[in-house]
Short mmCIF file of C-alpha atoms in Angstrom, two decimals:
data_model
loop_
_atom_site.label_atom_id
_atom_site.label_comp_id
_atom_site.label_asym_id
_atom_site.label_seq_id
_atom_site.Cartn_x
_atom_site.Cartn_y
_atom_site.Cartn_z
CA UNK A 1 9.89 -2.84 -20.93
CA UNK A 2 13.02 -5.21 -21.13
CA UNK A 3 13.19 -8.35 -22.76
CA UNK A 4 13.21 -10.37 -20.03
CA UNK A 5 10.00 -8.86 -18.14
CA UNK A 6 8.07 -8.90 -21.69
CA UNK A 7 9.16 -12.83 -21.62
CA UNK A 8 7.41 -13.40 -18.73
CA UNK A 9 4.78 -10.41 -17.71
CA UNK A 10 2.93 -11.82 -15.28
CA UNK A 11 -0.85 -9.45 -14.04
CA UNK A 12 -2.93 -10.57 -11.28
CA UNK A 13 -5.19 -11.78 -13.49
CA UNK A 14 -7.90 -13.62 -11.51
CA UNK A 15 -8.26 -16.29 -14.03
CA UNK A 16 -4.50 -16.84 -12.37
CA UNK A 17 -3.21 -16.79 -16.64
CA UNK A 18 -0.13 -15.04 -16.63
CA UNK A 19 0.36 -12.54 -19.11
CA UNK A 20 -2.62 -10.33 -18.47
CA UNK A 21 -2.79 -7.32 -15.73
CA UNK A 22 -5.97 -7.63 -13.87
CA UNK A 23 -7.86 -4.32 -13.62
CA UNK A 24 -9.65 -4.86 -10.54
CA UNK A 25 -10.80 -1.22 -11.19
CA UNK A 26 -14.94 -1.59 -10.17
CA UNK A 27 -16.26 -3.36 -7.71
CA UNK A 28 -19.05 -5.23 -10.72
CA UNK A 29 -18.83 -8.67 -11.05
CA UNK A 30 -18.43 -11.19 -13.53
CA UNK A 31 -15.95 -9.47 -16.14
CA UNK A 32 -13.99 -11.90 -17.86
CA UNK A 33 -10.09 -11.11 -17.81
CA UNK A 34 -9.96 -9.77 -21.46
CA UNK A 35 -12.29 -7.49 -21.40
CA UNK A 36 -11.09 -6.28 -17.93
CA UNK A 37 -7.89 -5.88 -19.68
CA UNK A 38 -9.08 -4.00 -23.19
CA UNK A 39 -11.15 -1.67 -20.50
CA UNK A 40 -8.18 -0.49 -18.99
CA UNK A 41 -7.84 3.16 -18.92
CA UNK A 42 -3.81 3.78 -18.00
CA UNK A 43 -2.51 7.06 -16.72
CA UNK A 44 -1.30 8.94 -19.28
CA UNK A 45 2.37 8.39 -19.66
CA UNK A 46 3.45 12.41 -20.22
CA UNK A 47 1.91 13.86 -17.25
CA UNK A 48 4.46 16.06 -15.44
CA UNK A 49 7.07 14.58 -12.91
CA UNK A 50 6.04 15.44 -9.10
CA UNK A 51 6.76 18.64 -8.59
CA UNK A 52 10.03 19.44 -5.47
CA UNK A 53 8.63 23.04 -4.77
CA UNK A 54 8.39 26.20 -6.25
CA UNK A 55 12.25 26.90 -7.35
CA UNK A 56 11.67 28.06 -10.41
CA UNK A 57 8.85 28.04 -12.91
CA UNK A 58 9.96 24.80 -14.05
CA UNK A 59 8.80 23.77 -10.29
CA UNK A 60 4.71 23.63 -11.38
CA UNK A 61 5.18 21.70 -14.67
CA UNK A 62 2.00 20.98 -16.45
CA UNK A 63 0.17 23.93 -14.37
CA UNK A 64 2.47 26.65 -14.77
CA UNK A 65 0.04 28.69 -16.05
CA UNK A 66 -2.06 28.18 -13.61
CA UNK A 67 1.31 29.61 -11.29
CA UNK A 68 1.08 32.46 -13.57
CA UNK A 69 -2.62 33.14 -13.76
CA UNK A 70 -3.23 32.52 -16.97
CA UNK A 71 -6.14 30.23 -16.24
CA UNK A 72 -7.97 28.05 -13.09
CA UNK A 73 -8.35 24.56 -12.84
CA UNK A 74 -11.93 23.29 -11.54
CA UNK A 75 -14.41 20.59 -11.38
CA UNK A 76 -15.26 18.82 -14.58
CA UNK A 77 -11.48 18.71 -15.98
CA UNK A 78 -9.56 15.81 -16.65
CA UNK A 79 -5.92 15.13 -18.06
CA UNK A 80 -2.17 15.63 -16.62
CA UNK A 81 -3.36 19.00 -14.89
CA UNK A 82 -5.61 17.32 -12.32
CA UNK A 83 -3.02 14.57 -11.89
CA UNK A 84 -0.44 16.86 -10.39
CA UNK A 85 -3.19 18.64 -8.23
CA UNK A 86 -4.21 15.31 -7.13
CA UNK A 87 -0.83 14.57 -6.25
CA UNK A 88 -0.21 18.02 -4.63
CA UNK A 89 -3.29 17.32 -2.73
CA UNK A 90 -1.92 13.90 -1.36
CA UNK A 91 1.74 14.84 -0.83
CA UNK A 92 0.04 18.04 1.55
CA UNK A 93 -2.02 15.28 3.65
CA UNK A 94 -5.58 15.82 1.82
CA UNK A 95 -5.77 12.00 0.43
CA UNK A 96 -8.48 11.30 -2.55
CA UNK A 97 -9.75 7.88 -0.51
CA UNK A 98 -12.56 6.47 -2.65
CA UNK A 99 -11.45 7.35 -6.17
CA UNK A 100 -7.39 8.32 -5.82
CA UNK A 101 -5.25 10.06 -8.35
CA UNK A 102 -7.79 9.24 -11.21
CA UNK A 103 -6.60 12.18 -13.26
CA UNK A 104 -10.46 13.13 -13.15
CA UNK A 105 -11.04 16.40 -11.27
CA UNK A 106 -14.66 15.52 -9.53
CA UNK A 107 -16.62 15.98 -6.15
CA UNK A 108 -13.87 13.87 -4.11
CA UNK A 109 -11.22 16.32 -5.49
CA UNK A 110 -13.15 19.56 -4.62
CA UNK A 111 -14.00 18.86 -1.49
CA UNK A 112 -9.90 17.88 -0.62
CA UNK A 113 -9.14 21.13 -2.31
CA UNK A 114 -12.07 23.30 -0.19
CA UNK A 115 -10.03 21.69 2.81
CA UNK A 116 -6.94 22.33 2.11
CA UNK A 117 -7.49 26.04 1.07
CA UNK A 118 -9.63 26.35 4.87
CA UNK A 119 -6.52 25.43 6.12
CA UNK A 120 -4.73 27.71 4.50
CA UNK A 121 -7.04 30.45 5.09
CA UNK A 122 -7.95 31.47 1.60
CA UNK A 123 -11.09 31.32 -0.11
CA UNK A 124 -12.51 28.06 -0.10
CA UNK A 125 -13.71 27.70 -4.08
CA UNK A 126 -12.81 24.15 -4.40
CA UNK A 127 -10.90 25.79 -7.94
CA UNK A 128 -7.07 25.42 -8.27
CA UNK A 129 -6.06 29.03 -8.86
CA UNK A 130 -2.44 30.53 -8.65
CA UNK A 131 -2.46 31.33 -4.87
CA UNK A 132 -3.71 27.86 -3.83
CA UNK A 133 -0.98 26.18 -6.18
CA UNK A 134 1.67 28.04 -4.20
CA UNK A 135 0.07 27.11 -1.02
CA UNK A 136 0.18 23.38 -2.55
CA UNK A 137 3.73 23.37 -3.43
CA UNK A 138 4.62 24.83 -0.03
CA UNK A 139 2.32 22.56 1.56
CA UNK A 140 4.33 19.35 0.41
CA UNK A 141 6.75 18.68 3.32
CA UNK A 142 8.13 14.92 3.38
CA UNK A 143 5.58 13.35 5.56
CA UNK A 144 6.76 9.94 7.34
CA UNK A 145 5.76 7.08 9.27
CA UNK A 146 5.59 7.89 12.93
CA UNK A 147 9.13 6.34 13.62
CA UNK A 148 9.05 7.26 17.23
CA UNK A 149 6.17 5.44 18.22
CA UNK A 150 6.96 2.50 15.83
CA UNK A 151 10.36 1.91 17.34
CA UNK A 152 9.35 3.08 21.00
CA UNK A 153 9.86 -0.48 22.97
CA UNK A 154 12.59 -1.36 21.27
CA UNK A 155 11.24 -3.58 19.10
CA UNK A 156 9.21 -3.56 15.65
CA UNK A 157 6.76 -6.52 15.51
CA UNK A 158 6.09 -7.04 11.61
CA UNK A 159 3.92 -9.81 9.62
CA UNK A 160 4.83 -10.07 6.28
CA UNK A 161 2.40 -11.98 3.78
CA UNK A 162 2.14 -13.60 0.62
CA UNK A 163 -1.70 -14.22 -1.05
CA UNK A 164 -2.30 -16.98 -2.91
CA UNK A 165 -1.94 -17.47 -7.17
CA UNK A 166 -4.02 -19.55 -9.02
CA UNK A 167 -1.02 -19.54 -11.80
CA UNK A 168 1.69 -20.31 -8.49
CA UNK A 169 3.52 -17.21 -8.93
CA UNK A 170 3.32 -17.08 -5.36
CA UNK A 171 5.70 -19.54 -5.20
CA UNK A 172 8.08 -18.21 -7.03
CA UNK A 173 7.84 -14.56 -5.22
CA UNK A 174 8.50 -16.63 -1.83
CA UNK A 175 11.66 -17.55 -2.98
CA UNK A 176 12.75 -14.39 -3.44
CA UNK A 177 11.48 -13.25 -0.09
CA UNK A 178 13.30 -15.50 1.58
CA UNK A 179 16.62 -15.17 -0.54
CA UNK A 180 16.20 -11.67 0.61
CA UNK A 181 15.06 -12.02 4.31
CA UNK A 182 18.72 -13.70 4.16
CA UNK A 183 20.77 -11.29 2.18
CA UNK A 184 19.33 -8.36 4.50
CA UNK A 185 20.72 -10.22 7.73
CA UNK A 186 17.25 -11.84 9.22
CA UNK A 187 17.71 -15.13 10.58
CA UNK A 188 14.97 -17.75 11.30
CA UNK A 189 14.14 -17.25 14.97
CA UNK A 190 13.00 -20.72 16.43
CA UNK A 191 10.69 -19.96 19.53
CA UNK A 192 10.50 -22.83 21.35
CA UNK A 193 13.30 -22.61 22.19
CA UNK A 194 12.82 -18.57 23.93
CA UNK A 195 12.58 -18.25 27.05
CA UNK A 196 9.20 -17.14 28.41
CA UNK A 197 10.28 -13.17 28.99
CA UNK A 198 12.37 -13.23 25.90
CA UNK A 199 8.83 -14.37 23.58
CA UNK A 200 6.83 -11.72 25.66
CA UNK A 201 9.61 -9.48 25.21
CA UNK A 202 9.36 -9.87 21.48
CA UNK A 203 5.74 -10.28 21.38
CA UNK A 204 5.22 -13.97 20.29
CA UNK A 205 2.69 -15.92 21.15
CA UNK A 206 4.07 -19.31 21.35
CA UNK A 207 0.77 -21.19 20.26
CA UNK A 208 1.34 -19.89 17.11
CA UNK A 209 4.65 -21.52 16.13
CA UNK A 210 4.55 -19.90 12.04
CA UNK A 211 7.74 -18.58 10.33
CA UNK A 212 10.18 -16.28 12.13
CA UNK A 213 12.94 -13.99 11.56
CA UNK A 214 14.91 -11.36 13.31
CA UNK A 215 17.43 -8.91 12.47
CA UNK A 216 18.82 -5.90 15.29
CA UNK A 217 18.75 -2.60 13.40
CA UNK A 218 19.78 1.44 14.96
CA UNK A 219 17.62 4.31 15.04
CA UNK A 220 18.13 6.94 16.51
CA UNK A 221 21.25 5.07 18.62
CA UNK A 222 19.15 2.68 19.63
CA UNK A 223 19.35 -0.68 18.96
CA UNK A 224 16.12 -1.93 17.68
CA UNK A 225 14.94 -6.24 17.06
CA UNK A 226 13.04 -6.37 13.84
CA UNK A 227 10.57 -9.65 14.77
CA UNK A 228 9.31 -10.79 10.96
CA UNK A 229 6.22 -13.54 10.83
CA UNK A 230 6.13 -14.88 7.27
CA UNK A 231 2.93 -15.95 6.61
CA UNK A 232 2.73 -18.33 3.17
CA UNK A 233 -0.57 -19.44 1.55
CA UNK A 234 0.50 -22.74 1.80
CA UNK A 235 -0.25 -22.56 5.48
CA UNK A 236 -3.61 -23.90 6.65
CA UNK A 237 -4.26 -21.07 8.83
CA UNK A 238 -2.54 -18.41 6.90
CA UNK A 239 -5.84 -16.45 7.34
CA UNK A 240 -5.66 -16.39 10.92
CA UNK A 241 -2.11 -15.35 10.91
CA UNK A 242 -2.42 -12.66 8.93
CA UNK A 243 -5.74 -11.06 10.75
CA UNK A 244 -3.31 -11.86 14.00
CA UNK A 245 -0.80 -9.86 12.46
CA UNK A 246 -3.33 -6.96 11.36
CA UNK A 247 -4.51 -6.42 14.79
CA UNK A 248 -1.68 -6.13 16.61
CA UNK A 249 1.43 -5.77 14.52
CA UNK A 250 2.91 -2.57 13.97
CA UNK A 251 4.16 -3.22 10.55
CA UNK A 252 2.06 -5.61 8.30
CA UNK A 253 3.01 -6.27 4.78
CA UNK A 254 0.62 -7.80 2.14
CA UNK A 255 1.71 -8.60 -1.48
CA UNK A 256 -0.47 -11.00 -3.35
CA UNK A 257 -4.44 -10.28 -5.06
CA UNK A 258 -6.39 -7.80 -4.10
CA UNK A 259 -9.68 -9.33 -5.44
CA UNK A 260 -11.26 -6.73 -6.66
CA UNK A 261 -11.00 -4.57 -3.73
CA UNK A 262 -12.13 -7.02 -1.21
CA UNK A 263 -9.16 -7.90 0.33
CA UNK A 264 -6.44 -10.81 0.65
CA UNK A 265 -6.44 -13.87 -0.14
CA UNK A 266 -4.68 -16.83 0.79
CA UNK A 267 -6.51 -19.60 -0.92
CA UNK A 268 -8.19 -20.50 -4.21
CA UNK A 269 -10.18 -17.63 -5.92
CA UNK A 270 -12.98 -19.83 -5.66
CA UNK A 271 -12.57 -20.84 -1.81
CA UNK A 272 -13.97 -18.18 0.63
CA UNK A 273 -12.05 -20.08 3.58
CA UNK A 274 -8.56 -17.97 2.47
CA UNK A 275 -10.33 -14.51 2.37
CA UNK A 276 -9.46 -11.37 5.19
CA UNK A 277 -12.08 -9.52 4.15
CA UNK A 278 -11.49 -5.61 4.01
CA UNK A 279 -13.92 -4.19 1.59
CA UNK A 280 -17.61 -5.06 0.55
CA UNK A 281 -17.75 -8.68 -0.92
CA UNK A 282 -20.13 -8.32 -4.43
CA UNK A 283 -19.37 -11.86 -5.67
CA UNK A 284 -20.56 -15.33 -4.35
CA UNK A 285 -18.41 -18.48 -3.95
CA UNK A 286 -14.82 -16.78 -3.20
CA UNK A 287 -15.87 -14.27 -0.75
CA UNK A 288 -18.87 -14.67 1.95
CA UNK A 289 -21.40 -12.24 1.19
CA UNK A 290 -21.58 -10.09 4.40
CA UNK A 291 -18.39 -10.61 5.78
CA UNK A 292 -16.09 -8.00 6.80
CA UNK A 293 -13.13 -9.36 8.93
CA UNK A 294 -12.00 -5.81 9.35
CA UNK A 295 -14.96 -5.12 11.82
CA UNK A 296 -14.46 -8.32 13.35
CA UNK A 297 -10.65 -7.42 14.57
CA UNK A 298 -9.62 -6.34 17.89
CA UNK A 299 -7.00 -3.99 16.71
CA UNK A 300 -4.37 -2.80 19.31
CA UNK A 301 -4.08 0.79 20.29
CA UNK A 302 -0.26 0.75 19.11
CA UNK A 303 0.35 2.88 16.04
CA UNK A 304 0.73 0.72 13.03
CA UNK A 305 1.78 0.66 9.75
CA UNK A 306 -0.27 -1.12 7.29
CA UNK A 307 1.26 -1.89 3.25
CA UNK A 308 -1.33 -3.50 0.78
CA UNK A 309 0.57 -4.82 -2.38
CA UNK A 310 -2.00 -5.56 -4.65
CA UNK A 311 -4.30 -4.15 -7.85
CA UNK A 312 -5.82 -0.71 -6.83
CA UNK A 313 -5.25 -1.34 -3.01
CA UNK A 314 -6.40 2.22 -2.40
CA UNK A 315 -9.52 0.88 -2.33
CA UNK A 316 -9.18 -0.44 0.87
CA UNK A 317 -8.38 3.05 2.36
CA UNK A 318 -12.13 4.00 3.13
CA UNK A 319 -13.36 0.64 4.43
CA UNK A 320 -9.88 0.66 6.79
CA UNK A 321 -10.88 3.92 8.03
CA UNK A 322 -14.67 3.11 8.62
CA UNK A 323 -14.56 0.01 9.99
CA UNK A 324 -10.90 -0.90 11.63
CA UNK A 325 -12.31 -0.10 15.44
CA UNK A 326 -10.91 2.52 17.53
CA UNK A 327 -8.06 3.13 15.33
CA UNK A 328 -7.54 6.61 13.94
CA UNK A 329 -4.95 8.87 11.33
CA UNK A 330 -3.23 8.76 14.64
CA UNK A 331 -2.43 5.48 14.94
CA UNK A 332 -2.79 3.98 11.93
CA UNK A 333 -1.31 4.28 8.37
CA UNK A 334 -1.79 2.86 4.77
CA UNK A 335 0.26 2.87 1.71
CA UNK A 336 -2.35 1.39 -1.03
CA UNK A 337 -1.25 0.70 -5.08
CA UNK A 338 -3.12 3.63 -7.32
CA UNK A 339 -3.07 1.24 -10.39
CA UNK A 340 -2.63 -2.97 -11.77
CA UNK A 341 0.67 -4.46 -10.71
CA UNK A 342 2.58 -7.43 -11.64
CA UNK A 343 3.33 -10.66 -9.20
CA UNK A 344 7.12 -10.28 -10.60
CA UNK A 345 7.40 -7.06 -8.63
CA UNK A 346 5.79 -8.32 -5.38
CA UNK A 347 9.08 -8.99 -3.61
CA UNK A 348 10.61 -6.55 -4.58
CA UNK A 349 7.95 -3.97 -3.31
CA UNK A 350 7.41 -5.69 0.12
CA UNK A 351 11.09 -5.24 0.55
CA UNK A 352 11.31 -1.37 -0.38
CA UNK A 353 8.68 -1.31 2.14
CA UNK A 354 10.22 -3.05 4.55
CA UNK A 355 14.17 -2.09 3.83
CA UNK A 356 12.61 2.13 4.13
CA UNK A 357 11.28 1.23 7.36
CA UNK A 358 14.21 0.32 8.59
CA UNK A 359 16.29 2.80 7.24
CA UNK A 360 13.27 4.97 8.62
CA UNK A 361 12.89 6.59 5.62
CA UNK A 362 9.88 9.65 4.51
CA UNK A 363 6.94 8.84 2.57
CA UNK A 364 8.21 10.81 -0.93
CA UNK A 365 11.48 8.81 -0.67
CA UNK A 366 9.28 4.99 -0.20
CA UNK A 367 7.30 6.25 -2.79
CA UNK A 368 10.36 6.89 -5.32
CA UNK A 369 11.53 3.36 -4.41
CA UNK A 370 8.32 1.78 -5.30
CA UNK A 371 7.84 4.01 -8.21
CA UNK A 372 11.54 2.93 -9.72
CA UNK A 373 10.22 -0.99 -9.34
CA UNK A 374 6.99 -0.68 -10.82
CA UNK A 375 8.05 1.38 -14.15
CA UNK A 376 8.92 -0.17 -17.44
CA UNK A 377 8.58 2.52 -19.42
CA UNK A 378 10.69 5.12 -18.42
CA UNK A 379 8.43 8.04 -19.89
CA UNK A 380 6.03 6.75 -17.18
CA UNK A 381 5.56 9.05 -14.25
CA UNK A 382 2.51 7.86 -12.64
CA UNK A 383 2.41 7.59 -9.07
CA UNK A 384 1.58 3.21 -7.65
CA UNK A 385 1.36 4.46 -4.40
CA UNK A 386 -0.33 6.33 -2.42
CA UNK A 387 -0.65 7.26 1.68
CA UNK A 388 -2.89 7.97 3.77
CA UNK A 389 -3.12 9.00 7.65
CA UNK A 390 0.28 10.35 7.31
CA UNK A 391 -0.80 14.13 7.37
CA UNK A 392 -0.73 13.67 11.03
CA UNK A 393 2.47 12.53 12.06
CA UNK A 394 5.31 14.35 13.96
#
């Protein structure tokens, strides 16, 4: 940790205190912040770098001698062993929804593994021995976002959203954004002054007047117009504009709470009125008991790419899949956090998002990028985010 971020650490602590990471790790109400915080159960800072492939038997790391047969891996184990099969497990396409890399080798983990060796056509023992470790390793193949289909019209319609911070670290996070939107080449794009084609063209509906920005970009030799909607929390109908964004958007970036797994928030913790509601709501007062805006959405049948920039956002990953209607792994993806994160990273991991996209870049190498913000101890080699629905892609 440098001296500057241990100046001015700054957790999404609900209690909107800086100084505190917020766990958001259960779905139980009514923790306070500190003993949220003292709970915390970190990933252990030794466990093995990701592993490129089986080189050499430096390739398998922490399980090498599993690679040599010394010994199985199976249900019940915990530790830096079923972090790297956890990790295999998601880099192959067999994502750990409900519980993630939790270093905690359990039912979810089994079953992913039983998969993945059906699939591979070996004996399906839900037990990490040396054959399904090679199959593992080989399995890992850079998955991506499904570029073609993003980029198809010719255009990439993105929202990009900030929640709200009881301590106003939003604030300063939007500054940045927009510093950035600027150094990267977006400009604001006024629409009322499009013409009618060029709006339907790009995708904007003009009685929503918001924030824009637009950049051209190439793929593939083709020029590409990035259309940006910047939605702040200092907007009365940020809500809307963000569920607008969610259904039909095929890139929508989120950085900001995650309130304990229910979803963003645009408002006051204690204000249901900013809530898009993704997961189950367990507390009165700042999110309506019952509600699930996620069910409520007319999503698009484009294929879309979703990134959720808050505490333990791979929470969201099950309720997305259950209840976001008539989408599929097919055409839809999420990148979720696996751990707490800190406000003064927000920017700066909306923007490795956004900046990979453009660059059209795989999941491992996004990953790296968002790994390399959210460090500060350079020992560390957990893994903030995770994917899911890529398995699928061309």
């Amino acid at each position: 940790m440098t001296v500057e971020r241990t100046q001015r650490v700054v957790g999404f602590t609900e209690a909107g205190q800086p100084g505190a990471i917020d766990t958001e790790g259960g779905r139980t109400a009514g923790v306070a912040s500190a003993a949220r915080e003292s709970a915390v159960t970190p990933f252990p800072a030794s466990h093995a770098a990701p592993m490129d492939g089986p080189t050499s038997p430096q390739s398998f790391g922490v399980l090498q001698p599993i690679a040599e047969g010394a010994r199985t891996l199976s249900r019940g184990a915990s530790g830096p062993e079923v972090f790297e099969l956890q990790a295999l497990l998601e880099r192959a396409g067999y994502g750990l929804a409900r519980f993630g890399a939790d270093g905690s080798f359990g039912g979810e983990t089994a079953r992913a593994l039983m998969k993945f060796q059906v699939a591979a056509h070996l004996p399906a023992t839900g037990v990490l021995d040396a054959s399904t470790l090679s199959a593992l390793v080989l399995a890992g193949v850079p998955r991506a976002p499904d570029y073609q289909r993003l980029f198809a019209d010719g255009v990439l319609q993105a929202t990009l959203a900030v929640g709200y911070d009881e301590a106003g670290w939003h604030r300063v996070e939007l500054e940045k954004i927009l510093d950035g939107l600027s150094a990267r080449g977006f400009e604001p794009l006024d629409i009322t002054v499009l013409s009618e084609a060029r709006r339907q063209r790009l995708g904007i509906d003009e009685s929503a007047p918001g924030t824009y920005f637009s950049r051209d970009f190439v793929f593939n030799g083709q020029k590409i117009t990035a259309v940006l909607q910047l939605v702040k929390p200092d907007q009365p109908d940020a809500r809307d504009r963000f569920a607008k964004g969610i259904s039909g958007h095929e890139l929508v970036l989120y950085g900001g709470h995650g309130r304990y797994g229910s979803g963003p928030d645009f408002d006051d913790i204690h204000s249901p009125k900013g809530n898009f509601v993704i997961g189950r709501p367990f507390e009165e007062g700042h999110v309506t008991l019952g509600a699930n805006d996620l069910e409520r959405t007319a999503f698009s049948d484009r294929y879309q790419l979703l990134f959720f920039d808050g505490c333990n956002t791979f929470r969201y990953f099950d309720d997305v899949r259950a209840r976001a209607r008539g989408k599929s792994t097919g055409t839809l993806d999420v990148i979720g956090s696996t751990t707490e994160l800190y406000w003064d990273d927000t920017a700066d991991n909306l923007f490795a998002v956004l900046d990979g996209v453009l660059a059209a870049k795989d999941f491992d190498s996004l990953s790296a990028d968002l790994d390399a913000i959210n460090r500060v101890d350079p020992g560390d080699r957990r893994r903030y985010f995770v994917g899911n629905g890529f398995d699928d892609n061309p």
